[in-house]
Short mmCIF file of N, CA and C in Angstrom, two decimals:
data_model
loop_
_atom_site.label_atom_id
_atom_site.label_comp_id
_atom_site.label_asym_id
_atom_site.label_seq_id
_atom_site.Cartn_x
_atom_site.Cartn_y
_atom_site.Cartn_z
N UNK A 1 14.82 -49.49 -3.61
CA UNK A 1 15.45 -48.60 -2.67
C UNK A 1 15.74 -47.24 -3.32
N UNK A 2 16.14 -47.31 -4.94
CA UNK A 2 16.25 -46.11 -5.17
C UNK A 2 15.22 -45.18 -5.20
N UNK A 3 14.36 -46.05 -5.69
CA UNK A 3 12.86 -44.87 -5.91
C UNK A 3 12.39 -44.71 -4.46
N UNK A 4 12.37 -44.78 -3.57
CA UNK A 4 12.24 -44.98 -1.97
C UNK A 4 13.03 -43.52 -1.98
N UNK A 5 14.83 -43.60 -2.19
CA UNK A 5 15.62 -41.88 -2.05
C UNK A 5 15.18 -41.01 -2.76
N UNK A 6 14.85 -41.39 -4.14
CA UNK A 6 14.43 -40.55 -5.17
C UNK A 6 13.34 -39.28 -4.20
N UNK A 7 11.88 -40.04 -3.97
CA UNK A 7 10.80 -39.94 -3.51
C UNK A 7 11.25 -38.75 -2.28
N UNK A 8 11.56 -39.65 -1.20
CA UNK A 8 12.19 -38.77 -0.14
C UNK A 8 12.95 -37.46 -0.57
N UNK A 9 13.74 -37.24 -1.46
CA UNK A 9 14.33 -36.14 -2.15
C UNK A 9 13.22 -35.13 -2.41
N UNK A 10 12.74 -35.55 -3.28
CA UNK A 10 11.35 -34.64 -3.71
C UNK A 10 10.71 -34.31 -3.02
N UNK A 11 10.13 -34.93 -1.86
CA UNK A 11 9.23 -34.59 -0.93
C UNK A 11 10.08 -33.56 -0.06
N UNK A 12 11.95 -33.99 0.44
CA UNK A 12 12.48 -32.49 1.25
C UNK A 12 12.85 -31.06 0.26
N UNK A 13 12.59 -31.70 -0.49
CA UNK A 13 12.70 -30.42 -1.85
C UNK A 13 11.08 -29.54 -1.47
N UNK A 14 10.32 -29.74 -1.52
CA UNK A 14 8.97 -29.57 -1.85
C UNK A 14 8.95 -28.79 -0.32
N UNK A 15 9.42 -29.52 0.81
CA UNK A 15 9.01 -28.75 2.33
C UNK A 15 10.08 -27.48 1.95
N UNK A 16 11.26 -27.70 1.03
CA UNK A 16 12.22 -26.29 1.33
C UNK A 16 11.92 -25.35 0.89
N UNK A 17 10.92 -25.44 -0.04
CA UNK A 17 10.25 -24.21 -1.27
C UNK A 17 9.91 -23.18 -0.40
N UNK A 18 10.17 -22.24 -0.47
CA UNK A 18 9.69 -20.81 -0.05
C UNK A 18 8.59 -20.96 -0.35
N UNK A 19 7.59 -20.20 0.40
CA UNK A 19 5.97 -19.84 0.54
C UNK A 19 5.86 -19.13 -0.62
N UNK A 20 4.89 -18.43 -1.37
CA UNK A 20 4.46 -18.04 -2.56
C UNK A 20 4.37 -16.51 -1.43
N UNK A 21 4.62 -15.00 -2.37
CA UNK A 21 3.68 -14.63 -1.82
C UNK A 21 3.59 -13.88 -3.14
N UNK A 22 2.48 -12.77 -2.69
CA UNK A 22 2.24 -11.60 -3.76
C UNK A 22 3.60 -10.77 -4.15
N UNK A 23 3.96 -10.62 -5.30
CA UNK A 23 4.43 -9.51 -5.58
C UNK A 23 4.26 -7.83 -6.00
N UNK A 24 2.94 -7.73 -5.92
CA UNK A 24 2.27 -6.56 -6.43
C UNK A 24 0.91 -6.51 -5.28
N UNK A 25 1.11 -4.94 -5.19
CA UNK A 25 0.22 -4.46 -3.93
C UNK A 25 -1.11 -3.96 -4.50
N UNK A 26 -2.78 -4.54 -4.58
CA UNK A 26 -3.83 -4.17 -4.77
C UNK A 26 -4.64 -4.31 -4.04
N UNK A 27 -5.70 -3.89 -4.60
CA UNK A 27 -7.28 -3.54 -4.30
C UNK A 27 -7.81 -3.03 -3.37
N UNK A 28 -8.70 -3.08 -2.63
CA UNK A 28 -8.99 -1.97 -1.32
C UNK A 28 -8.55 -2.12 -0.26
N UNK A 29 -7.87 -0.94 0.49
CA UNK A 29 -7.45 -0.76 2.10
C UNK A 29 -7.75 0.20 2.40
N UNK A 30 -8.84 0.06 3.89
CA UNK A 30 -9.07 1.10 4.69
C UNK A 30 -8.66 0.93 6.27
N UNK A 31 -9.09 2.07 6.36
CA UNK A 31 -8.57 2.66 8.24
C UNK A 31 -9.40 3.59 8.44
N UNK A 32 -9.98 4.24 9.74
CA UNK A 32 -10.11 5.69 9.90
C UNK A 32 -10.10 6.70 9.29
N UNK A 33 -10.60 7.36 8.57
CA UNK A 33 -10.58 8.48 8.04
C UNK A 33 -9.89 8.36 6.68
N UNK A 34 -9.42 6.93 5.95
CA UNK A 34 -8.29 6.61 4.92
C UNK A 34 -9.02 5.36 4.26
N UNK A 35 -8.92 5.66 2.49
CA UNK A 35 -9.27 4.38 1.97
C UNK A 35 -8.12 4.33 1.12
N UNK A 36 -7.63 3.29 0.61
CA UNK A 36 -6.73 3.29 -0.69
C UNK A 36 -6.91 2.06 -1.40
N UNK A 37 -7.09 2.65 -3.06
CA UNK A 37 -7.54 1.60 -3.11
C UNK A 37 -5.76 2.00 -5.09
N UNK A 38 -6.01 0.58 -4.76
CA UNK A 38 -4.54 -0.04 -5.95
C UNK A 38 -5.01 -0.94 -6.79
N UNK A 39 -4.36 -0.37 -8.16
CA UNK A 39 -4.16 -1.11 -9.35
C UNK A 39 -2.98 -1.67 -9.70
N UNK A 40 -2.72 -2.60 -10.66
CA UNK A 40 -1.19 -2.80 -11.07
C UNK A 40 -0.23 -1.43 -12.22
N UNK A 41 -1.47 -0.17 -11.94
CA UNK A 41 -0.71 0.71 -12.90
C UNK A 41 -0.33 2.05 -11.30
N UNK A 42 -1.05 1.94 -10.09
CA UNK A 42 -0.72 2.53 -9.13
C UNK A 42 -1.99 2.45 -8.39
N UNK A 43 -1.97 3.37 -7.76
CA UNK A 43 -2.56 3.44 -6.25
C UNK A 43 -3.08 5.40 -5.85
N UNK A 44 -4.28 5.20 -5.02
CA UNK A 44 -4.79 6.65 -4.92
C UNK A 44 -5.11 6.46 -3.32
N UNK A 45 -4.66 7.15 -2.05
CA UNK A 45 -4.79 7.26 -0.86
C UNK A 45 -5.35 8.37 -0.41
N UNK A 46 -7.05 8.12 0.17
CA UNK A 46 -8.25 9.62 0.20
C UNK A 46 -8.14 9.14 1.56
N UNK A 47 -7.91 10.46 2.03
CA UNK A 47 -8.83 10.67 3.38
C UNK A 47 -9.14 11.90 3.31
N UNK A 48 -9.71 12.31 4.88
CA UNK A 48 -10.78 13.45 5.12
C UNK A 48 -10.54 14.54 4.03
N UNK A 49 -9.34 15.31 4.26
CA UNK A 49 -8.81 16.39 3.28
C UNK A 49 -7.87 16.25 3.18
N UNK A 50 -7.44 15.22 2.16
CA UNK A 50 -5.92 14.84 1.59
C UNK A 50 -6.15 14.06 0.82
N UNK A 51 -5.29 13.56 -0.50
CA UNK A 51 -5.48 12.51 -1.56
C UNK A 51 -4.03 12.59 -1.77
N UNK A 52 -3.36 10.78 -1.94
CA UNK A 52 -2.10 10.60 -2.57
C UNK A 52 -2.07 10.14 -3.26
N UNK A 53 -1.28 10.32 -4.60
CA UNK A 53 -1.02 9.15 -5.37
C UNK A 53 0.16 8.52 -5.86
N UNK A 54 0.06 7.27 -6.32
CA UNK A 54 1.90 6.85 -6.50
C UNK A 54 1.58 5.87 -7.57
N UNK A 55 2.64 5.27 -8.16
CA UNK A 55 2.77 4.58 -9.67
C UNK A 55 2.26 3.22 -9.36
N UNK A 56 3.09 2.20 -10.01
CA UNK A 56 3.12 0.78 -9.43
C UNK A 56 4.06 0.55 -8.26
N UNK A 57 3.39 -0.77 -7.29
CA UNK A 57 3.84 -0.80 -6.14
C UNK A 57 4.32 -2.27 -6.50
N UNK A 58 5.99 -2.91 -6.13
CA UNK A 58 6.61 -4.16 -6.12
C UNK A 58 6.79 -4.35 -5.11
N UNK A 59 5.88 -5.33 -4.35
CA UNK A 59 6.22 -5.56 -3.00
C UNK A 59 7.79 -6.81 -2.81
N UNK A 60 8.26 -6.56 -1.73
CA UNK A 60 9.89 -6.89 -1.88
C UNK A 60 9.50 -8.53 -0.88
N UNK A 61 10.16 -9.40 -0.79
CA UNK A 61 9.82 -10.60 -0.21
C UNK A 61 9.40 -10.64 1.55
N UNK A 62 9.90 -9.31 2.28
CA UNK A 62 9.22 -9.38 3.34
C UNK A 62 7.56 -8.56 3.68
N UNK A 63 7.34 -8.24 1.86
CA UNK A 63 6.11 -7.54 2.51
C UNK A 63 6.15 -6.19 2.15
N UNK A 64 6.85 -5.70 2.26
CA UNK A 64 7.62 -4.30 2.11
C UNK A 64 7.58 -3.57 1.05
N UNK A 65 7.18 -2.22 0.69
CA UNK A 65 7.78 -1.52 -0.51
C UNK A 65 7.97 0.08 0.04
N UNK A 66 8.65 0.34 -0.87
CA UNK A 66 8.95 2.54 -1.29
C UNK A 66 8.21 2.47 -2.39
N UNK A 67 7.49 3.33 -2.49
CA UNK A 67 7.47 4.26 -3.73
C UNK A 67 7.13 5.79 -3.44
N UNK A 68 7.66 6.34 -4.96
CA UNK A 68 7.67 8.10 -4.47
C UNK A 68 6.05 8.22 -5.72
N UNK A 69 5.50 9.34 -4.57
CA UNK A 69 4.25 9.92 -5.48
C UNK A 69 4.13 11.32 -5.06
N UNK A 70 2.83 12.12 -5.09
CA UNK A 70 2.33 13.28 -4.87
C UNK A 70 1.47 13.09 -3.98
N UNK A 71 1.12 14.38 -3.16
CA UNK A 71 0.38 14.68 -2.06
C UNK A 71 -0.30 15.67 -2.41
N UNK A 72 -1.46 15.77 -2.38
CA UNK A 72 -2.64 17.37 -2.19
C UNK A 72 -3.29 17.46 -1.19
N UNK A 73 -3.20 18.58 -0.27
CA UNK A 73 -3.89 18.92 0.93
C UNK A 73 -5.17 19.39 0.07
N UNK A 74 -6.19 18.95 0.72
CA UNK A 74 -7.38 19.86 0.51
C UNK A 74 -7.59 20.98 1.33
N UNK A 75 -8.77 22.24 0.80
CA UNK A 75 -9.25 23.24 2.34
C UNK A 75 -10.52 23.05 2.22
N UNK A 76 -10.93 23.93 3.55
CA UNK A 76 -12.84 23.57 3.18
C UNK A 76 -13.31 24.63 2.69
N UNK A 77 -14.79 24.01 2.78
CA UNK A 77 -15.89 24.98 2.12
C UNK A 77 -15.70 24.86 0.56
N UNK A 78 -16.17 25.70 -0.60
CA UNK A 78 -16.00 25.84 -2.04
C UNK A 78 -14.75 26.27 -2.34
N UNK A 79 -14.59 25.72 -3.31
CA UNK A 79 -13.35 26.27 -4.25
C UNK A 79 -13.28 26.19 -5.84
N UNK A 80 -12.55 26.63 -6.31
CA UNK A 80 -12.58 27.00 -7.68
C UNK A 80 -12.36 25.77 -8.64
N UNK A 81 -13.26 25.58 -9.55
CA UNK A 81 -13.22 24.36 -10.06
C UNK A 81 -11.84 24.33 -11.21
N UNK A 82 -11.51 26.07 -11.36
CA UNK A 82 -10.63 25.95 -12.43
C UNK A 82 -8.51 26.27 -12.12
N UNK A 83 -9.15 26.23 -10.19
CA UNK A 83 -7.62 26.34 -9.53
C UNK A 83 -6.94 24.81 -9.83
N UNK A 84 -5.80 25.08 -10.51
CA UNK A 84 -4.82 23.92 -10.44
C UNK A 84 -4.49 23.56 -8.65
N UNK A 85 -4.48 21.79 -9.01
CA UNK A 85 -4.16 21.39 -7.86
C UNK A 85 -2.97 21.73 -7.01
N UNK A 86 -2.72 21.71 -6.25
CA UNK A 86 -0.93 21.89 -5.39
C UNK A 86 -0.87 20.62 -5.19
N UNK A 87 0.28 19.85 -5.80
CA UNK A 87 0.51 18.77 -5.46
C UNK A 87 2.31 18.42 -5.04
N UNK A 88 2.29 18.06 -3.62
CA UNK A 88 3.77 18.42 -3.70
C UNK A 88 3.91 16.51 -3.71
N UNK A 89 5.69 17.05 -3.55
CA UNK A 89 6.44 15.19 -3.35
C UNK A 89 5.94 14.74 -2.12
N UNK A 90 5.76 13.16 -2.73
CA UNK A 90 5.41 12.28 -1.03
C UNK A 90 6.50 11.06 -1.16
N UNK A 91 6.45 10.16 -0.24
CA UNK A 91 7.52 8.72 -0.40
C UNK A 91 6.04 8.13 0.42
N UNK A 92 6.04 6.80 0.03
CA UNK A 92 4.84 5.95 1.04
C UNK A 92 5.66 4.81 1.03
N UNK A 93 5.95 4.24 2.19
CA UNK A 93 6.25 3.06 2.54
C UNK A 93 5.41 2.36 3.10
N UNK A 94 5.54 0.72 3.04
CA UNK A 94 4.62 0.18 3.80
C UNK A 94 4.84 -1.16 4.13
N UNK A 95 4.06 -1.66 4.73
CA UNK A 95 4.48 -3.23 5.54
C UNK A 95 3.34 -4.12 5.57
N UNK A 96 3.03 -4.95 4.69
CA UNK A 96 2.42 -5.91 4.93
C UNK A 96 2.48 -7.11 6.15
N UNK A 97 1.30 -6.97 6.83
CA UNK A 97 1.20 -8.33 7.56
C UNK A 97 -0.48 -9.48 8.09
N UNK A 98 -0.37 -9.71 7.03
CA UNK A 98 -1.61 -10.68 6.51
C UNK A 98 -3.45 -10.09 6.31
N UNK A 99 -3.59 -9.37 6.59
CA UNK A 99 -4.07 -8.31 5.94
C UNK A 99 -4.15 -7.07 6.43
N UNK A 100 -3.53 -6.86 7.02
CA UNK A 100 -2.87 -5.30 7.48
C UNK A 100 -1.96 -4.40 7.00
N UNK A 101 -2.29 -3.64 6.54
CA UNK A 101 -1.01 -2.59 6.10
C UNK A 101 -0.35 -1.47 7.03
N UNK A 102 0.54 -1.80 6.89
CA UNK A 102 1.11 -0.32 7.66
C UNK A 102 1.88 0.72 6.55
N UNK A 103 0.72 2.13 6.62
CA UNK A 103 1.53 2.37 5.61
C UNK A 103 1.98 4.13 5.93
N UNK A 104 3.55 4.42 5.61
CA UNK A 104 3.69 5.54 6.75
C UNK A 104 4.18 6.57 5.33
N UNK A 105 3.41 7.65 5.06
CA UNK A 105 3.55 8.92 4.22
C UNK A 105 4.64 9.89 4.30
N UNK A 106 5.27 10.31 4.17
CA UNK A 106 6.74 10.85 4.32
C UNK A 106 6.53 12.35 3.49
N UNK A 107 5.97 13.62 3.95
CA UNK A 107 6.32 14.76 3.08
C UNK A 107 7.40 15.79 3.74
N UNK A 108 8.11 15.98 2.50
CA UNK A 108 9.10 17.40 3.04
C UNK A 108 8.62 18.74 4.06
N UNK A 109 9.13 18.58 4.85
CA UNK A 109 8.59 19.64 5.57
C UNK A 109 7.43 18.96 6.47
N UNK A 110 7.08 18.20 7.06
CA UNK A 110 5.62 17.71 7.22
C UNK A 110 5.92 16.46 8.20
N UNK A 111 5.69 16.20 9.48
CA UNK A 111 5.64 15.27 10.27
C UNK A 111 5.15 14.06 9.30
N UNK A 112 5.67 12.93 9.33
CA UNK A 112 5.33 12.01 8.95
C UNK A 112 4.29 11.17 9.78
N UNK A 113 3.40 10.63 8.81
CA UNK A 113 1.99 9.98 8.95
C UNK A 113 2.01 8.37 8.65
N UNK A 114 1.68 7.75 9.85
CA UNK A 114 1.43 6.37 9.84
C UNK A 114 -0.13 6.08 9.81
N UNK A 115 -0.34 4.97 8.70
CA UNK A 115 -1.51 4.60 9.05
C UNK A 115 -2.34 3.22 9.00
N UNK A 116 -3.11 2.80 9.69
CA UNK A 116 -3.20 1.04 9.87
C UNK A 116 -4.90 0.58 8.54
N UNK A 117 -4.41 -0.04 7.41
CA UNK A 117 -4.97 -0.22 6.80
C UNK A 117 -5.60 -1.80 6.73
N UNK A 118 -6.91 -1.65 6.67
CA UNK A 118 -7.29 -3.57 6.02
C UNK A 118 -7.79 -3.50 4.85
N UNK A 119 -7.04 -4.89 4.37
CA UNK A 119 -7.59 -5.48 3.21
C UNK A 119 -8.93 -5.67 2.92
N UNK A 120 -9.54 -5.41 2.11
CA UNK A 120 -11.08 -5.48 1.99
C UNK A 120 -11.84 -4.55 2.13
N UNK A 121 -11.37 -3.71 2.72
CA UNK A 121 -12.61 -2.67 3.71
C UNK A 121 -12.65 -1.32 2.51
N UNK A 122 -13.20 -0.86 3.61
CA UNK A 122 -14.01 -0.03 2.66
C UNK A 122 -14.69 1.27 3.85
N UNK A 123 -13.78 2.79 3.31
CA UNK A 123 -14.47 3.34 4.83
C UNK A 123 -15.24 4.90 4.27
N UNK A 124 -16.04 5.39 5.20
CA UNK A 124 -16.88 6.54 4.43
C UNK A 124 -15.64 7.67 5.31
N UNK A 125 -15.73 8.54 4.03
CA UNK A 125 -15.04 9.70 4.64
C UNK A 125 -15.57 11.01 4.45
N UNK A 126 -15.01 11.60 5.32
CA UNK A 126 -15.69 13.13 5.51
C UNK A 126 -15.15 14.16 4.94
N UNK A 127 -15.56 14.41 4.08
CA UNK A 127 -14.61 15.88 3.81
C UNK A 127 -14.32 16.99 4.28
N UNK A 128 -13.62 17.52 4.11
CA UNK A 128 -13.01 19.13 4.79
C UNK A 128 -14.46 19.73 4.73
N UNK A 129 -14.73 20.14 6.33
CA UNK A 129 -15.75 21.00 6.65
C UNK A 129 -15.49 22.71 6.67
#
């Protein structure tokens, strides 16, 4: 009988365990006009004429993270290979939900930008015409 409670114990132990998930946000996500692709040392977000970048990303147990990085607008046509970039402050938040990202760009001064990313993908982008 004891090993009978024992057993039963272990087994409602085992259903109470929290799900596993990722703690660290990688490898490729695209959308429309947006690819980003993440390492465990950070992350680089290209689209048409814009590139972000930010450090390491700790995703929090619902999915979720902040981190603060930089933003560069691009312009079109040629430009000077020896102009320093303009890179101002960005915040990127985002929301995991099973392979979807939602991930919304935050610059000073600057309507904030949401955008719907998948895992895996992979998208061609256009550059500033």
């Amino acid at each position: 009988m004891r090993f009978l409670d024992a057993t039963m114990l272990v087994a409602a132990a085992t259903m109470m365990t929290p799900p596993a998930f990722a703690t660290e946000l990688t490898g490729v996500w695209s959308g429309p006009g947006a690819m980003l692709a993440v390492s465990p040392t950070g992350g680089l977000l290209q689209q048409d004429c814009s590139a972000g970048r930010f450090g390491p990303v700790k995703l929090s147990r619902s999915g979720t993270f902040k981190v603060r990085g930089t933003w560069e607008d691009y312009a079109p046509g040629p430009q000077s290979a020896d102009a320093a970039p303009v890179a101002a402050k960005a915040d990127f938040e985002g929301r995991i939900t099973g392979d979807t990202l939602a991930l919304t760009i935050k610059r000073p001064g600057r309507p904030h930008q949401t955008i719907s990313l998948l895992k895996g993908k992979r998208a061609k982008l256009i550059r500033c015409l």
